[in-house]
XYZ file of C-alpha atoms in Angstrom:
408
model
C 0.000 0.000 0.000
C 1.411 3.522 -0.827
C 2.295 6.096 1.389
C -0.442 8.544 1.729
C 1.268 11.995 0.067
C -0.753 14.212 1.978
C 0.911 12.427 5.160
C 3.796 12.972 3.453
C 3.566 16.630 2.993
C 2.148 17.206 6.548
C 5.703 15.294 7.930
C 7.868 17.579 5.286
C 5.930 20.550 6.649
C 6.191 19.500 10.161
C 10.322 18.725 10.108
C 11.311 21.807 7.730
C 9.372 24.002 10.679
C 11.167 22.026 13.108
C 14.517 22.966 10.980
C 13.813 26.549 10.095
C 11.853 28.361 13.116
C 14.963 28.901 15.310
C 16.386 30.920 12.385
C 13.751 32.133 9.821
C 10.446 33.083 11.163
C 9.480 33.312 7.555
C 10.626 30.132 6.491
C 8.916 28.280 9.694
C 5.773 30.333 8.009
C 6.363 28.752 4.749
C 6.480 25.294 6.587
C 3.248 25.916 7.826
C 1.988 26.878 4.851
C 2.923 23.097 3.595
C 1.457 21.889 6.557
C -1.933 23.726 6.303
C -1.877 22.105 2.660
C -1.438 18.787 3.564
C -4.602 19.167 6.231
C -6.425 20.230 3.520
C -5.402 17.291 0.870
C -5.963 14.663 4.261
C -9.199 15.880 4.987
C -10.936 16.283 1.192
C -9.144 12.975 -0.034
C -10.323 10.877 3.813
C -13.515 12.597 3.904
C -12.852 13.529 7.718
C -10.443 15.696 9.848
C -9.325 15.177 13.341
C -10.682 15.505 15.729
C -9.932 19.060 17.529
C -11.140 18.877 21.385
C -8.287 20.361 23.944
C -8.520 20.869 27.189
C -7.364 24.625 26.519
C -10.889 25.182 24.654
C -12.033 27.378 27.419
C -9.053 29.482 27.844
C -8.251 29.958 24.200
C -11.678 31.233 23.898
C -11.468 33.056 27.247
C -8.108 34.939 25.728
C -9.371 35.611 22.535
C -12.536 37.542 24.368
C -10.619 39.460 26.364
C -8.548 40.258 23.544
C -11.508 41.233 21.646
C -12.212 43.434 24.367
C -9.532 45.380 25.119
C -9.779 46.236 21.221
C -13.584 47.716 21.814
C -12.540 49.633 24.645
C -9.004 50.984 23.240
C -8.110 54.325 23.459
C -7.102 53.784 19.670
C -9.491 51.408 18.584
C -8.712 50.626 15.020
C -5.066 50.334 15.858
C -5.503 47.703 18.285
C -7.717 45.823 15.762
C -5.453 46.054 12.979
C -3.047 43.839 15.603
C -6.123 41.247 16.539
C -5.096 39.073 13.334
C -2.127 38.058 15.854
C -4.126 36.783 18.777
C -6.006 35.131 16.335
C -3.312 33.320 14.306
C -1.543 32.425 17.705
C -4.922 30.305 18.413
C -5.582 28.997 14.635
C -1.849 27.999 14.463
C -2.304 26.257 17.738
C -5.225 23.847 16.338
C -3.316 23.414 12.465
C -0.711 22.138 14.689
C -2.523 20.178 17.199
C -4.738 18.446 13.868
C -1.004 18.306 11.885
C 0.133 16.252 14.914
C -2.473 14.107 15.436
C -3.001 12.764 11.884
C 0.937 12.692 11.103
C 3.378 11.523 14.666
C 6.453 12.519 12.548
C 8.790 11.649 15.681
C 11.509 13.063 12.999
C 10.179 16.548 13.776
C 12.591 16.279 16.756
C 15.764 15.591 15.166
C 14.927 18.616 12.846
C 14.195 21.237 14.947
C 17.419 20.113 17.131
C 19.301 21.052 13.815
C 17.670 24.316 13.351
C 18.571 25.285 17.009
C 22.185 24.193 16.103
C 22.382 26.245 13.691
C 21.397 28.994 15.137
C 23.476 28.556 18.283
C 26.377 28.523 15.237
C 26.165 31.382 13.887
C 26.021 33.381 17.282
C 29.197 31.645 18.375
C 31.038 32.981 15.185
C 29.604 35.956 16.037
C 31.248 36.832 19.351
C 34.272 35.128 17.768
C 34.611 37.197 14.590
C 34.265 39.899 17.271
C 37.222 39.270 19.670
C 39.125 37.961 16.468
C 38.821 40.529 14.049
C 37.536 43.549 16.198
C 34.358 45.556 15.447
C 33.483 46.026 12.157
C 35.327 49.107 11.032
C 34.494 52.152 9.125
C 36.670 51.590 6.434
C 36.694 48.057 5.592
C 39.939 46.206 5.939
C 41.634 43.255 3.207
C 39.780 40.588 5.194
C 36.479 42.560 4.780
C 36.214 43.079 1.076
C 34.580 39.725 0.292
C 31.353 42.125 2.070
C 29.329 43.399 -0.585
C 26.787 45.167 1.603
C 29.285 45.841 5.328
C 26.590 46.956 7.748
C 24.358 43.949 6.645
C 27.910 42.015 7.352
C 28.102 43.885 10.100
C 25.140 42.861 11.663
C 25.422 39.239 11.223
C 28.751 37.902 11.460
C 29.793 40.711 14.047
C 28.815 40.882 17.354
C 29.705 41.279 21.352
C 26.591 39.031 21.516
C 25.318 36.004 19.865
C 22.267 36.952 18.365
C 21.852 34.932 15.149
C 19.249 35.902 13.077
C 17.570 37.960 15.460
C 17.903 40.076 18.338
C 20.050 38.741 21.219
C 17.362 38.765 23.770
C 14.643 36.485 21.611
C 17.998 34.609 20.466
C 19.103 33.663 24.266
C 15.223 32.534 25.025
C 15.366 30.359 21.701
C 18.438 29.165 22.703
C 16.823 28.506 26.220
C 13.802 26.632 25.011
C 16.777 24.382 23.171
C 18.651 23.936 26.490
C 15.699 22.917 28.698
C 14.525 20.503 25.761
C 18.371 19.012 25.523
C 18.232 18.661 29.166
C 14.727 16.691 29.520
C 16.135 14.210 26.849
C 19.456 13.801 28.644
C 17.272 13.277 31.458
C 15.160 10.038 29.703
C 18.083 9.198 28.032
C 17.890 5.641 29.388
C 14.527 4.727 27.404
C 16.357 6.015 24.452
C 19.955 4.273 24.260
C 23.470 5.705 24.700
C 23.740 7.150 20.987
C 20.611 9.750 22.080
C 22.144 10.480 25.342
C 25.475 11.316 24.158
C 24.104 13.060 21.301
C 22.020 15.205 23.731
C 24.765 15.612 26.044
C 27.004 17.216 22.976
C 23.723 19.229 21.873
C 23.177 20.711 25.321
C 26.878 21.950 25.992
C 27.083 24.144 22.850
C 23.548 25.556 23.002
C 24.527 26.350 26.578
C 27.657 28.619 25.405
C 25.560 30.043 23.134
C 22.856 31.140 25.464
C 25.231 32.280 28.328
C 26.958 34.338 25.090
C 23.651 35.927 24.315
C 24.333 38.366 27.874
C 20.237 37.899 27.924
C 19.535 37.975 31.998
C 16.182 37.414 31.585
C 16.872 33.713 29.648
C 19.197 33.257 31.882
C 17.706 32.667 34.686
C 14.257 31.297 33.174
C 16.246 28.261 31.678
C 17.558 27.902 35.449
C 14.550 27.821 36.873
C 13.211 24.813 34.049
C 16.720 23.271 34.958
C 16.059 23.291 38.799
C 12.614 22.342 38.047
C 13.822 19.400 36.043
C 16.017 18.368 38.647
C 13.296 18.479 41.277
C 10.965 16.389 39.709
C 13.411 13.746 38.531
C 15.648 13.668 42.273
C 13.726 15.470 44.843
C 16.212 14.426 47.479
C 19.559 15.726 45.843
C 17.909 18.514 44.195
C 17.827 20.525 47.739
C 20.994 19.654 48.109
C 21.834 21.540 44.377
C 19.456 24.551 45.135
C 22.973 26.261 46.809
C 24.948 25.347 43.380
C 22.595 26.631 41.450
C 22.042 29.893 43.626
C 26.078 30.296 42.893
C 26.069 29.646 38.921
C 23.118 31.852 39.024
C 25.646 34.730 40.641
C 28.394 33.155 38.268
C 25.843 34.699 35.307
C 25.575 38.002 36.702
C 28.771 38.751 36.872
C 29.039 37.386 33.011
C 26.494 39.706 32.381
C 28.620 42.576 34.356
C 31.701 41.507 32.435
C 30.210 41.529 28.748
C 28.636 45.116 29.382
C 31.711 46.745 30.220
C 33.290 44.596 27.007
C 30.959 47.098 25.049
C 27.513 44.731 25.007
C 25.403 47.230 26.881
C 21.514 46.285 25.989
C 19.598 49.410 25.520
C 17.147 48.112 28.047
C 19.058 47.933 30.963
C 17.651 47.276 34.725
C 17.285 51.185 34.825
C 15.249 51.521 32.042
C 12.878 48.853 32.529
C 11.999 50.427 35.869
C 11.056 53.479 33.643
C 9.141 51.397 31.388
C 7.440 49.855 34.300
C 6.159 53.059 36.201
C 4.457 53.972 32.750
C 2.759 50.779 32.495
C 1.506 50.780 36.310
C 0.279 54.269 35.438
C -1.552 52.812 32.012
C -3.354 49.979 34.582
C -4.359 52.385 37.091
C -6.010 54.891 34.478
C -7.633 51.802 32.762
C -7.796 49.045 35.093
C -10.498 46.991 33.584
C -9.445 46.716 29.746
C -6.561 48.482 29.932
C -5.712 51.112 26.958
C -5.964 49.047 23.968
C -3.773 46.270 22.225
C -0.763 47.716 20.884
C -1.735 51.485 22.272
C 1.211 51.569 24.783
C 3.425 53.539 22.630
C 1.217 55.755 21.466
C -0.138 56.386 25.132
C 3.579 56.604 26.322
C 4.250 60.121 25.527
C 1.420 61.115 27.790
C 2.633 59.354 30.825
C 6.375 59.979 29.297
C 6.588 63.358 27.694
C 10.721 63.561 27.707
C 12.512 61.628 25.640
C 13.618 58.097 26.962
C 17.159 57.518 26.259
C 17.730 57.918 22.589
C 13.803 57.475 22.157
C 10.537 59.460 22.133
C 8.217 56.274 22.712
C 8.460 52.575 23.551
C 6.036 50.557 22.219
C 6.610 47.710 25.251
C 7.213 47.757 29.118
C 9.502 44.744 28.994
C 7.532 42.768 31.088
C 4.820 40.268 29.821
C 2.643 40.856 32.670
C 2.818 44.819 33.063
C 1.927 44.974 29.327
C -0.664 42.982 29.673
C -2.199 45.227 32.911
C -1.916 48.089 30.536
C -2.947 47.340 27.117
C -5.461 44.680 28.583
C -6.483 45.814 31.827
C -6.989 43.143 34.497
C -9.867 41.233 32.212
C -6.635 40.666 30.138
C -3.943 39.608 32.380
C -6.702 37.391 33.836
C -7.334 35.529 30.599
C -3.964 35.122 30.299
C -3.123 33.461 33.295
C -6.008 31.299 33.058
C -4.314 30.233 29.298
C -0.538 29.853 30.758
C -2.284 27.908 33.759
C -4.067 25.560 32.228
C -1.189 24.806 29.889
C 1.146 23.666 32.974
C -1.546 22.083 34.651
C -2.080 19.664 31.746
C 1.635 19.300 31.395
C 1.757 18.662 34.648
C -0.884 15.850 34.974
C 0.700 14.131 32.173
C 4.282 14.267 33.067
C 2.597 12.234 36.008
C 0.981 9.632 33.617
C 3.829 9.273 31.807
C 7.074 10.722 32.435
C 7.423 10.895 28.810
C 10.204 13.501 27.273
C 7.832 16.011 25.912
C 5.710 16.411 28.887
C 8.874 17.081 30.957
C 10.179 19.294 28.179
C 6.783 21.135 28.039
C 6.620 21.497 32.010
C 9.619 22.391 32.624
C 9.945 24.982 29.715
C 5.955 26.835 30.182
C 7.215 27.241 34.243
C 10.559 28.555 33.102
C 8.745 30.737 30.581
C 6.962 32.036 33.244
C 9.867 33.994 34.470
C 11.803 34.867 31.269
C 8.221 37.041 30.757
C 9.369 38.877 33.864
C 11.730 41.331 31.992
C 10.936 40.561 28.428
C 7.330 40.217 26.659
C 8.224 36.876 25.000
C 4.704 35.809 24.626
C 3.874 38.588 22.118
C 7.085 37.392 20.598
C 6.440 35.348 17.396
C 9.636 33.432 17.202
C 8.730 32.836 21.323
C 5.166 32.316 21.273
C 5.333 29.846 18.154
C 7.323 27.309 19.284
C 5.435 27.619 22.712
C 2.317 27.036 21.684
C 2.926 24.222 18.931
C 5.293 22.291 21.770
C 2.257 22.151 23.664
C 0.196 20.499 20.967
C 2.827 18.029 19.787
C 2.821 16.962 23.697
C -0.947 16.996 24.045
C -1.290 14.891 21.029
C 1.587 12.448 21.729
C 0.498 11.644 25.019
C -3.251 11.095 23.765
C -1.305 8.226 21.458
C 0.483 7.024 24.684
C -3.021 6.893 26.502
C -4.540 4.948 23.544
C -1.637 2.472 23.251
């Protein structure tokens, strides 16, 4: 009996997402566009579609309300719903996914999204090495820069105090974080897997690591720690107090790294100063519009009210840094509510089937959403595509793998 191509396709679309999110957003989007075509081909050649029930029916729908909402009651209403397409693609990409999955198990999906984080974690390596070896870019371009056609695109990308990759360094140190804690979780099951895997992982895990300590992101930093102390806790309760003081000192070890690669000339823009700034505006936002705060995607056009002198090098900031703040202020507490309810219910079901099972992506998905958690705490990674997107389709895969553990 053949192959069913539309299977096929779904598995192609699922593993060249897995390979390309970490480093194109618009390639993983091209993936899914495969994907979404292969649903379509399943479902009109089968005559049926799979089933879509989740236990995150309720607070999908309960986010996308709110959501709703707080674009009604915006101070700049068409403005916020000009940005409601992207609360409703997070929750449509969530169910192509979560269908994708359960018609097509495509355990390769792993091995390809590993690669894409490995290449990303790459080419921010070379990057602070092309730094310390060459120097900064210069003005004038030197012998070993003329193969650059276009220098501050070089620049950019092959040149930097901090690994960044394709992206900014602080979404590039959470990517590289989600990679860590899922490296970790399979060095953790290794022994259901054989020595090949856990050496593999093992390899995997150290130079993601260097890469995400190299990305001088705090806010990763300790997020990933907090999935890593989680992971130990649930695997070795016992010798995991015992590790709480060794992690409290690599913890200190990393902010002194951090110290150290700002005076090396890797200052972030957004410093500890700054977000305090950012955060007195958007306690100001909640407390003028507590209920539905001032409208998705209003807080930097609101900020000049509650900001009227120029912020650093800036007239307006279009984010507090800080998931939850934002939230308070563009959604008002109707929003931050909702969300809560969504992040909840997504570690609670983790949760109850890490206990089932035990299984690698439950402890990967656990560990990461808690993690996450805190990573939102000076960074708004959930409104993040390249953060939210691998977030909310790891959560699927697990759902829908551990419904296929159940059934076995």
């Amino acid at each position: 009996m053949q192959p069913d191509p539309f299977k096929r396709l779904i598995r192609w679309g699922l593993c060249a997402w897995g390979l390309c999110q970490p480093v194109s957003i618009a390639g993983a989007n091209i993936a899914t566009g495969a994907v979404l075509a292969g649903l379509v081909g399943y479902a009109l050649r089968s005559r049926s579609f799979p089933a879509l029930r989740t236990p995150l029916e309720k607070p999908l729908g309960l986010y996308l309300a709110a959501a709703l909402l707080a674009c009604v009651f915006a101070q700049d209403p068409g403005e916020s719903l000009r940005h409601m397409n992207t609360e409703v693609h997070r929750v449509a990409l969530f169910y192509l996914f979560s269908a994708a999955f359960a018609v097509e198990a495509a355990p390769a999906v792993l091995g390809w999204w590993a690669a894409g984080f490995l290449v990303t974690a790459v080419i921010g390596l070379l990057q602070v090495f092309f730094w310390h070896a060459l120097g900064p870019f210069p003005e004038n371009a030197g012998p070993y820069y003329k193969w650059c056609e276009v220098p501050h695109f070089w620049q950019w990308i092959w040149f930097s105090s901090r690994a960044h990759g394709t992206i900014n360094a602080v979404s590039y140190g959470e990517i590289m974080g989600l990679a860590l804690v899922g490296g970790a979780s399979l060095v953790a099951v290794r022994r259901r897997l054989g020595v090949a895997v856990g050496r593999s992982a093992m390899a995997f895990c150290a130079l993601v690591c260097l890469a995400w300590v190299l990305s001088g992101t705090r806010g990763a930093w300790l997020g990933a720690l907090v999935s890593l102390g989680l992971l130990r806790a649930l695997l070795a309760p016992r010798r995991a107090v015992l590790e709480l003081a060794g992690a409290s000192l690599a913890a200190g070890m990393l902010v002194l790294v951090a110290g150290r690669m700002r005076n090396a000339g890797a200052l972030d823009a957004v410093s500890f100063t700054c977000r305090w700034e950012l955060w007195d505006v958007a306690l100001r936002m909640f407390r003028d519009h507590p209920v539905s705060g001032v409208g998705i995607h209003n807080f930097g056009a609101m900020f000049p009210r509650y900001h009227s002198v120029p912020f650093l090098w800036q007239q307006t900031w279009g984010d507090p840094h800080n998931l939850w703040l934002a939230q308070l202020a563009e959604r008002g507490v109707v929003g931050f509510t909702a969300l809560c309810l969504l992040l909840g219910a997504m570690i609670r079901q983790s949760w109850t089937r890490f206990r089932r099972s035990a299984s690698f992506l439950s402890l990967w998905c656990l560990t990461w959403l808690v993690g996450f958690l805190v990573m939102n705490l000076t960074e708004s990674a959930f409104q993040v595509a390249m953060l939210w997107m691998p977030t909310m389709i790891l959560y699927a895969w697990m759902e829908r793998a551990e419904e296929k553990i159940a059934a076995s």
